[in-house]
Amino acid sequence: MVSRHKIAIGLAVVAVCLVAGVLFLAPIFLNLNRYRPEVISYFERNTGKKVEIERLALTFFPRVTVHIDGFGVKSPPLFPPSYIFKVAHADAVFDFWALLHRKVVIRSVALEDPTINLVSDPDGPWNFENPETENSKNTFPLGIIDKVVINRGSLIVSNLLPSDAAGPVFFEAHDISSELDSVDLAAIVNPASPSLNGEGTWKAGRLRFSSVETTNVNCKFRLESKEIFFTNLSADVYSGKTNGDFSVNLSKKTASFKADGRISGINMGQLMSAFHETRGRITGKLEGDLKLTGDIEHTESPLAGMRGTGHLKVTNGQVPSLMLNSNLMKLAHFNDLGPAKENPSSFNMISTDLELANQRISSKAIDIDGYGVDVDGSGSVSVSGSGELNYEGIAAITTKQGFLTNMFGRLEGAKLTDGKLSFPFRIAGTIDDPKFSKGKKEH
């Protein structure tokens, strides 16, 4: 007589075989693609956007997974025709036991080649928002997705102009790879949501903010209450390095940003080439720290109102348009002082504080170690395109001169200290056409 234990084992084996058979054969009989119109309708009701899905498929092994090809969400009619989100292929892994209890729980989503295109209207809303969800708690009965993985993604952010025409792209990132935890889809599309919408790691092969480009970007990423945080950020930029924190706030009618960073080894020639109007103005190696903030306006120059403070140092470079040493020497009537003659536009180091406001960079303490001259000065320069200069300072001739040279120099207003001449000077005009003169400006 067969024992009950053996019968139980036999029944268990049969049950496992039946389950395995169902898992392998169910996708054949259950054609999920036939329900594609219903799935599209569901997403459209809950997002308030037009949705496209090219194909749906279902597999049960090794986990219950829905495979989606050609998924796209379009911008609402308020915006120019475009996609908010488009992904070539996505895999969504569901909790099998939750499905048995008629609950939909997504454990993970993997996105291949997604493109996210965020656009802001001058009246305040963003194209990804669903205004109809403002007073609702959760229009997506999917709960929070445990993990979202992004491979080879792109992110593009821009504003519309007051005419509702497309404005310039002020932020873009490409070749993104990211792993985000606890992603709340309902909170992302709900403009009133105060919750954390996801956090994790974030990498980009290339990132551009305004005219400045970086590569090999690595950071921690956090999305909460319409604010995006990139923290512990490190990147390569123009043959140098930068690290710090960066955030964008989307909660107000006009978006704003904050950046706090440290830079080192930046090639000034390459950096200036990013700004066509300043190309070739200065060379050398840049290092220092910067804090920048500002609103992202709905104009052709969205970052024109940027403000900031910092301390910078440029070493071993040239300022061809200023010809600093040469011009200062001419003002003092000394034209042959060794290195000043050989390197008329060169400097050993420029160190300065800076304050950026109203499209003007102001400095209270500028220290220039040139070849043949040392300069202490202050002043400002316009960055609005005019390049207007307004500087003054004291230039010291570092090479000791003879008795007659010193005497004539003092007669012309120079001071003699430890056998070295120094004199006040001014720089006016523009970066392209600077005007040097002796003496301080009248206050």
Coordinates of C-alpha atoms in Angstrom, one line a residue:
M1 CA 0.0 0.0 0.0
V2 CA 1.4 3.4 -1.0
S3 CA 2.0 5.6 1.9
R4 CA 0.2 9.0 2.2
H5 CA 3.6 10.7 2.2
K6 CA 4.4 9.3 -1.3
I7 CA 1.0 10.3 -2.5
A8 CA 1.5 13.9 -1.3
I9 CA 4.9 14.1 -3.0
G10 CA 3.3 12.8 -6.2
L11 CA 0.5 15.3 -6.1
A12 CA 3.1 18.1 -5.5
V13 CA 5.1 17.0 -8.5
V14 CA 2.0 17.0 -10.6
A15 CA 1.0 20.5 -9.3
V16 CA 4.5 21.9 -10.1
C17 CA 4.3 20.4 -13.6
L18 CA 0.8 21.9 -14.2
V19 CA 2.0 25.3 -13.0
A20 CA 5.1 25.1 -15.2
G21 CA 3.0 24.1 -18.1
V22 CA 0.7 27.1 -17.5
L23 CA 3.6 29.4 -17.2
F24 CA 5.0 28.3 -20.6
L25 CA 1.7 27.9 -22.4
A26 CA -0.2 30.9 -21.0
P27 CA 1.5 33.5 -23.3
I28 CA 0.4 31.4 -26.3
F29 CA -3.2 31.4 -25.4
L30 CA -3.2 34.9 -23.6
N31 CA -2.4 37.4 -26.3
L32 CA -1.9 40.6 -24.3
N33 CA -1.6 42.6 -27.5
R34 CA -5.4 42.2 -28.1
Y35 CA -5.9 44.3 -25.0
R36 CA -3.7 47.1 -26.2
P37 CA -6.6 49.6 -26.9
E38 CA -7.8 49.1 -23.3
V39 CA -4.3 49.7 -21.9
I40 CA -3.9 52.8 -24.0
S41 CA -7.3 54.1 -22.8
Y42 CA -6.3 53.5 -19.2
F43 CA -3.1 55.5 -19.5
E44 CA -4.9 58.3 -21.4
R45 CA -7.6 58.6 -18.6
N46 CA -5.0 58.8 -15.9
T47 CA -2.4 61.1 -17.5
G48 CA -4.7 63.4 -19.6
K49 CA -2.4 62.8 -22.6
K50 CA -2.5 60.9 -25.9
V51 CA -0.6 57.6 -25.6
E52 CA 0.8 55.3 -28.2
I53 CA 1.7 51.6 -27.8
E54 CA 2.9 49.6 -30.7
R55 CA 2.9 46.1 -29.1
L56 CA 2.3 44.3 -25.8
A57 CA 3.5 40.9 -24.8
L58 CA 3.3 38.8 -21.6
T59 CA 5.8 36.2 -20.3
F60 CA 5.5 34.3 -17.0
F61 CA 9.0 32.9 -16.7
P62 CA 11.2 33.6 -14.8
R63 CA 8.8 36.4 -13.6
V64 CA 5.5 37.8 -14.7
T65 CA 6.7 40.4 -17.2
V66 CA 4.9 42.7 -19.5
H67 CA 7.0 43.7 -22.6
I68 CA 6.1 47.0 -24.2
D69 CA 7.4 48.2 -27.6
G70 CA 7.0 51.7 -28.9
F71 CA 5.5 53.4 -25.9
G72 CA 5.0 57.2 -26.3
V73 CA 3.1 59.9 -24.4
K74 CA 2.4 63.1 -26.3
S75 CA 2.3 66.7 -25.1
P76 CA -1.1 68.2 -24.6
P77 CA -2.6 70.7 -27.1
L78 CA -1.3 73.7 -25.1
F79 CA 2.3 72.7 -26.4
P80 CA 3.8 72.3 -29.8
P81 CA 3.4 68.8 -31.2
S82 CA 6.0 66.6 -29.4
Y83 CA 6.5 63.6 -27.2
I84 CA 6.9 64.0 -23.5
F85 CA 8.2 60.5 -23.2
K86 CA 9.1 57.9 -25.8
V87 CA 10.8 54.6 -25.2
A88 CA 11.7 51.9 -27.8
H89 CA 11.3 49.0 -25.4
A90 CA 10.3 48.5 -21.7
D91 CA 9.9 45.5 -19.5
A92 CA 7.6 45.8 -16.4
V93 CA 8.0 43.0 -13.8
F94 CA 4.8 42.4 -11.8
D95 CA 4.3 40.7 -8.4
F96 CA 2.7 37.3 -9.1
W97 CA 1.2 36.8 -5.7
A98 CA -0.3 40.3 -5.7
L99 CA -1.9 39.5 -9.0
L100 CA -3.5 36.4 -7.5
H101 CA -5.2 38.7 -5.0
R102 CA -6.3 41.1 -7.8
K103 CA -3.7 43.7 -7.0
V104 CA -1.3 45.3 -9.4
V105 CA 2.2 45.7 -7.9
I106 CA 5.1 46.6 -10.2
R107 CA 8.4 45.4 -8.8
S108 CA 10.7 46.9 -11.5
V109 CA 10.7 48.7 -14.9
A110 CA 13.6 48.6 -17.4
L111 CA 13.6 51.3 -20.1
E112 CA 15.7 50.9 -23.2
D113 CA 16.6 54.1 -25.2
P114 CA 14.0 56.4 -23.5
T115 CA 13.7 60.1 -24.5
I116 CA 12.2 62.5 -22.0
N117 CA 11.3 66.0 -23.4
L118 CA 10.1 68.5 -20.7
V119 CA 8.7 71.8 -21.8
S120 CA 7.4 74.7 -19.7
D121 CA 4.6 77.1 -20.8
P122 CA 4.9 80.9 -19.9
D123 CA 1.7 80.6 -17.9
G124 CA 3.3 78.0 -15.6
P125 CA 2.3 74.4 -16.4
W126 CA 4.7 71.8 -17.7
N127 CA 3.8 69.4 -20.5
F128 CA 4.1 66.3 -18.2
E129 CA 1.6 67.6 -15.7
N130 CA -2.0 66.4 -15.5
P131 CA -4.0 69.4 -14.0
E132 CA -7.0 67.2 -13.5
T133 CA -5.1 65.3 -10.8
E134 CA -4.4 68.3 -8.7
N135 CA -7.0 67.4 -6.0
S136 CA -6.8 63.7 -6.4
K137 CA -4.7 61.4 -4.2
N138 CA -3.6 58.7 -6.7
T139 CA -4.9 58.3 -10.2
F140 CA -2.4 55.4 -10.8
P141 CA -3.6 52.5 -8.7
L142 CA -0.2 50.9 -9.3
G143 CA 1.5 51.9 -6.0
I144 CA 5.2 52.8 -5.9
I145 CA 7.5 51.0 -8.3
D146 CA 10.4 49.5 -6.4
K147 CA 13.1 50.1 -9.1
V148 CA 13.3 51.8 -12.4
V149 CA 16.3 51.2 -14.6
I150 CA 17.2 53.5 -17.5
N151 CA 19.6 52.5 -20.3
R152 CA 20.9 54.9 -23.0
G153 CA 18.4 57.6 -22.1
S154 CA 18.1 61.2 -23.2
L155 CA 16.7 64.2 -21.3
I156 CA 15.8 67.5 -22.9
V157 CA 14.4 70.6 -21.1
S158 CA 13.2 73.8 -22.7
N159 CA 10.8 76.7 -22.3
L160 CA 8.1 78.1 -24.6
L161 CA 8.5 81.8 -25.5
P162 CA 5.6 84.3 -24.7
S163 CA 4.4 83.8 -28.3
D164 CA 4.1 80.1 -27.5
A165 CA 6.9 79.4 -30.0
A166 CA 9.6 76.9 -29.0
G167 CA 12.4 78.5 -27.0
P168 CA 16.0 77.3 -26.8
V169 CA 17.0 74.1 -25.0
F170 CA 18.8 75.1 -21.8
F171 CA 19.4 71.6 -20.4
E172 CA 20.1 68.3 -22.1
A173 CA 21.7 65.0 -21.2
H174 CA 22.5 62.0 -23.4
D175 CA 23.6 58.4 -22.9
I176 CA 21.9 58.3 -19.5
S177 CA 22.1 55.2 -17.3
S178 CA 20.2 55.3 -14.0
E179 CA 18.8 53.2 -11.3
L180 CA 16.0 54.8 -9.3
D181 CA 14.2 53.4 -6.2
S182 CA 10.6 54.0 -5.0
V183 CA 9.3 55.8 -8.1
D184 CA 5.8 57.2 -7.7
L185 CA 4.2 57.7 -11.1
A186 CA 1.1 59.4 -9.7
A187 CA 3.2 61.9 -7.8
I188 CA 5.1 62.8 -11.0
V189 CA 2.1 63.8 -13.0
N190 CA 0.2 65.4 -10.1
P191 CA 1.3 69.0 -9.7
A192 CA 0.1 69.1 -6.1
S193 CA 2.1 66.1 -4.9
P194 CA 4.5 66.8 -2.0
S195 CA 6.0 63.4 -1.9
L196 CA 9.4 61.9 -2.9
N197 CA 9.0 60.6 -6.4
G198 CA 12.2 58.6 -6.7
E199 CA 16.0 58.6 -5.9
G200 CA 19.1 56.7 -6.9
T201 CA 22.2 56.9 -9.1
W202 CA 22.5 58.8 -12.3
K203 CA 25.2 58.9 -15.0
A204 CA 25.3 60.7 -18.4
G205 CA 27.9 60.5 -21.2
R206 CA 27.3 64.1 -22.1
L207 CA 25.4 66.9 -20.3
R208 CA 24.9 70.5 -21.4
F209 CA 23.6 73.4 -19.3
S210 CA 23.2 76.6 -21.2
S211 CA 26.5 76.8 -23.3
V212 CA 28.6 74.7 -20.9
E213 CA 29.1 71.1 -21.8
T214 CA 30.4 68.3 -19.5
T215 CA 31.1 64.6 -20.0
N216 CA 31.3 61.5 -17.9
V217 CA 28.8 62.8 -15.4
N218 CA 28.2 60.8 -12.2
C219 CA 25.9 61.8 -9.3
K220 CA 23.2 60.9 -7.0
F221 CA 19.7 61.8 -8.2
R222 CA 16.6 62.7 -6.3
L223 CA 13.1 63.8 -7.6
E224 CA 10.7 65.3 -5.1
S225 CA 7.8 67.7 -5.3
K226 CA 8.7 69.1 -8.7
E227 CA 12.3 69.6 -7.8
I228 CA 15.2 67.7 -9.3
F229 CA 18.5 67.3 -7.3
F230 CA 21.9 66.2 -8.6
T231 CA 24.1 65.8 -5.6
N232 CA 27.7 64.6 -5.2
L233 CA 28.1 65.4 -8.9
S234 CA 31.4 64.9 -10.6
A235 CA 32.2 65.4 -14.3
D236 CA 34.9 66.1 -16.9
V237 CA 34.7 69.6 -18.4
Y238 CA 37.1 71.2 -20.9
S239 CA 40.1 69.0 -20.0
G240 CA 39.5 69.7 -16.3
K241 CA 37.2 68.5 -13.5
T242 CA 34.2 69.8 -11.7
N243 CA 32.2 68.5 -8.7
G244 CA 29.4 69.8 -6.5
D245 CA 25.6 70.0 -6.4
F246 CA 23.0 71.1 -8.9
S247 CA 19.2 71.4 -8.6
V248 CA 16.2 72.7 -10.7
N249 CA 13.0 73.8 -9.1
L250 CA 9.9 73.4 -11.3
S251 CA 7.2 74.3 -8.7
K252 CA 6.8 78.0 -9.6
K253 CA 5.6 79.7 -12.8
T254 CA 9.2 80.3 -13.7
A255 CA 11.6 77.5 -13.1
S256 CA 14.8 78.3 -11.2
F257 CA 18.2 76.6 -10.6
K258 CA 21.0 76.5 -8.0
A259 CA 24.6 75.3 -8.5
D260 CA 27.4 75.0 -6.1
G261 CA 30.6 73.7 -7.6
R262 CA 34.4 73.5 -7.5
I263 CA 36.5 73.4 -10.7
S264 CA 40.1 72.6 -11.4
G265 CA 42.3 72.3 -14.5
I266 CA 39.8 73.9 -16.9
N267 CA 41.3 74.9 -20.2
M268 CA 40.2 78.5 -20.6
G269 CA 40.6 78.5 -24.4
Q270 CA 38.1 75.6 -24.7
L271 CA 35.7 77.1 -22.2
M272 CA 35.7 80.4 -24.0
S273 CA 35.0 78.7 -27.3
A274 CA 31.7 77.5 -25.9
F275 CA 30.7 81.2 -25.8
H276 CA 31.2 82.4 -29.3
E277 CA 31.3 86.1 -28.4
T278 CA 34.3 85.5 -26.0
R279 CA 36.2 82.9 -28.1
G280 CA 40.0 83.5 -28.0
R281 CA 39.7 86.2 -25.2
I282 CA 41.8 84.4 -22.6
T283 CA 43.8 81.2 -22.2
G284 CA 45.3 79.4 -19.2
K285 CA 44.2 76.9 -16.6
L286 CA 41.2 77.8 -14.4
E287 CA 40.4 76.6 -10.9
G288 CA 38.2 77.9 -8.0
D289 CA 34.7 77.7 -6.6
L290 CA 31.3 79.1 -7.8
K291 CA 27.8 79.5 -6.5
L292 CA 25.2 80.3 -9.2
T293 CA 21.4 80.8 -9.0
G294 CA 18.7 82.3 -11.1
D295 CA 15.4 82.0 -12.8
I296 CA 15.0 80.3 -16.2
E297 CA 13.1 82.9 -18.1
H298 CA 10.8 82.3 -21.1
T299 CA 13.1 84.3 -23.5
E300 CA 15.7 83.6 -26.2
S301 CA 18.3 84.1 -23.4
P302 CA 16.7 82.1 -20.5
L303 CA 19.7 82.4 -18.2
A304 CA 20.3 86.1 -18.7
G305 CA 19.3 86.9 -15.1
M306 CA 21.7 84.4 -13.5
R307 CA 23.4 85.6 -10.3
G308 CA 26.5 84.2 -8.5
T309 CA 29.6 84.6 -6.4
G310 CA 32.9 82.8 -6.3
H311 CA 36.7 82.9 -6.3
L312 CA 38.7 82.0 -9.3
K313 CA 42.4 81.7 -10.3
V314 CA 43.8 81.4 -13.9
T315 CA 47.4 80.5 -14.3
N316 CA 49.9 80.6 -17.2
G317 CA 47.7 82.2 -19.8
Q318 CA 47.3 85.2 -22.1
V319 CA 44.8 87.9 -22.7
P320 CA 45.6 88.9 -26.3
S321 CA 43.1 91.7 -26.6
L322 CA 44.3 93.5 -23.4
M323 CA 48.1 93.1 -24.0
L324 CA 48.3 93.9 -20.3
N325 CA 52.1 94.1 -19.9
S326 CA 52.7 96.0 -23.1
N327 CA 50.0 98.6 -22.4
L328 CA 51.0 99.2 -18.8
M329 CA 54.6 99.6 -19.8
K330 CA 53.7 102.1 -22.5
L331 CA 51.7 104.1 -20.0
A332 CA 54.9 104.4 -17.9
H333 CA 57.1 104.9 -21.0
F334 CA 59.1 101.7 -20.3
N335 CA 59.1 99.4 -23.3
D336 CA 62.0 97.0 -22.8
L337 CA 61.9 95.3 -19.4
G338 CA 62.9 91.7 -20.2
P339 CA 60.0 89.3 -20.0
A340 CA 57.4 92.1 -20.5
K341 CA 58.7 92.6 -24.0
E342 CA 58.8 88.9 -24.9
N343 CA 55.3 88.1 -23.5
P344 CA 53.2 91.3 -23.8
S345 CA 49.8 89.6 -23.4
S346 CA 50.9 86.9 -20.9
F347 CA 50.4 86.5 -17.2
N348 CA 51.6 84.1 -14.6
M349 CA 48.5 84.2 -12.5
I350 CA 45.2 86.0 -12.2
S351 CA 43.4 85.6 -8.9
T352 CA 40.0 87.3 -8.2
D353 CA 36.7 87.2 -6.4
L354 CA 33.6 87.8 -8.5
E355 CA 30.0 88.7 -8.2
L356 CA 27.6 88.1 -11.1
A357 CA 24.5 90.2 -11.3
N358 CA 22.6 92.2 -13.9
Q359 CA 24.7 90.6 -16.6
R360 CA 27.9 92.1 -15.2
I361 CA 30.8 90.5 -13.4
S362 CA 32.3 92.6 -10.6
S363 CA 35.5 92.0 -8.6
K364 CA 36.6 93.8 -5.5
A365 CA 40.1 92.4 -5.3
I366 CA 42.0 91.3 -8.5
D367 CA 45.6 90.2 -8.2
I368 CA 47.6 89.8 -11.4
D369 CA 51.2 88.5 -11.5
G370 CA 52.4 89.3 -15.0
Y371 CA 55.8 89.2 -16.6
G372 CA 57.4 92.4 -15.5
V373 CA 54.4 93.9 -13.7
D374 CA 52.2 93.1 -10.7
V375 CA 48.7 94.5 -10.6
D376 CA 46.2 95.0 -7.8
G377 CA 42.8 96.2 -9.0
S378 CA 39.0 96.1 -9.0
G379 CA 36.2 96.7 -11.4
S380 CA 33.7 95.1 -13.7
V381 CA 33.0 93.8 -17.2
S382 CA 29.7 93.4 -19.0
V383 CA 28.6 89.9 -20.1
S384 CA 25.5 91.1 -22.0
G385 CA 27.4 91.2 -25.3
S386 CA 28.9 94.7 -25.2
G387 CA 32.0 93.6 -23.3
E388 CA 32.2 97.0 -21.6
L389 CA 35.2 97.4 -19.3
N390 CA 35.5 99.5 -16.1
Y391 CA 38.6 98.7 -14.1
E392 CA 41.2 100.5 -12.1
G393 CA 44.2 99.5 -10.1
I394 CA 47.9 99.9 -9.2
A395 CA 50.6 98.5 -11.4
A396 CA 54.0 97.8 -10.0
I397 CA 57.1 97.5 -12.3
T398 CA 58.9 94.5 -10.8
T399 CA 62.2 95.2 -12.4
K400 CA 64.3 97.8 -10.6
Q401 CA 65.2 100.8 -12.8
G402 CA 68.1 103.3 -12.8
F403 CA 68.2 106.7 -11.2
L404 CA 67.0 108.7 -14.2
T405 CA 64.2 106.3 -15.0
N406 CA 62.9 106.4 -11.5
M407 CA 63.2 110.2 -11.4
F408 CA 61.2 110.7 -14.6
G409 CA 58.7 108.1 -13.5
R410 CA 58.1 110.0 -10.2
L411 CA 57.6 113.2 -12.1
E412 CA 54.9 111.5 -14.1
G413 CA 53.0 110.4 -11.0
A414 CA 54.6 107.0 -10.2
K415 CA 55.6 106.0 -6.7
L416 CA 59.0 104.6 -5.8
T417 CA 59.0 101.8 -3.2
D418 CA 62.1 99.6 -2.5
G419 CA 63.5 100.8 -5.8
K420 CA 60.4 99.7 -7.8
L421 CA 58.0 102.0 -9.6
S422 CA 54.2 101.7 -9.3
F423 CA 51.4 103.9 -10.7
P424 CA 47.6 104.0 -10.9
F425 CA 45.8 103.1 -14.1
R426 CA 42.4 102.7 -15.6
I427 CA 41.0 100.3 -18.3
A428 CA 37.8 101.4 -20.1
G429 CA 36.4 100.7 -23.5
T430 CA 35.5 97.1 -24.4
I431 CA 37.3 93.7 -24.4
D432 CA 37.8 94.0 -28.1
D433 CA 39.0 97.6 -27.9
P434 CA 40.4 98.4 -24.4
K435 CA 41.4 101.9 -23.5
F436 CA 44.3 102.3 -21.0
S437 CA 45.0 105.5 -19.2
K438 CA 47.0 106.6 -16.2
G439 CA 45.5 107.7 -12.9
K440 CA 42.4 106.6 -11.0
K441 CA 38.9 107.5 -12.0
E442 CA 37.2 110.4 -10.3
H443 CA 34.6 109.3 -7.7

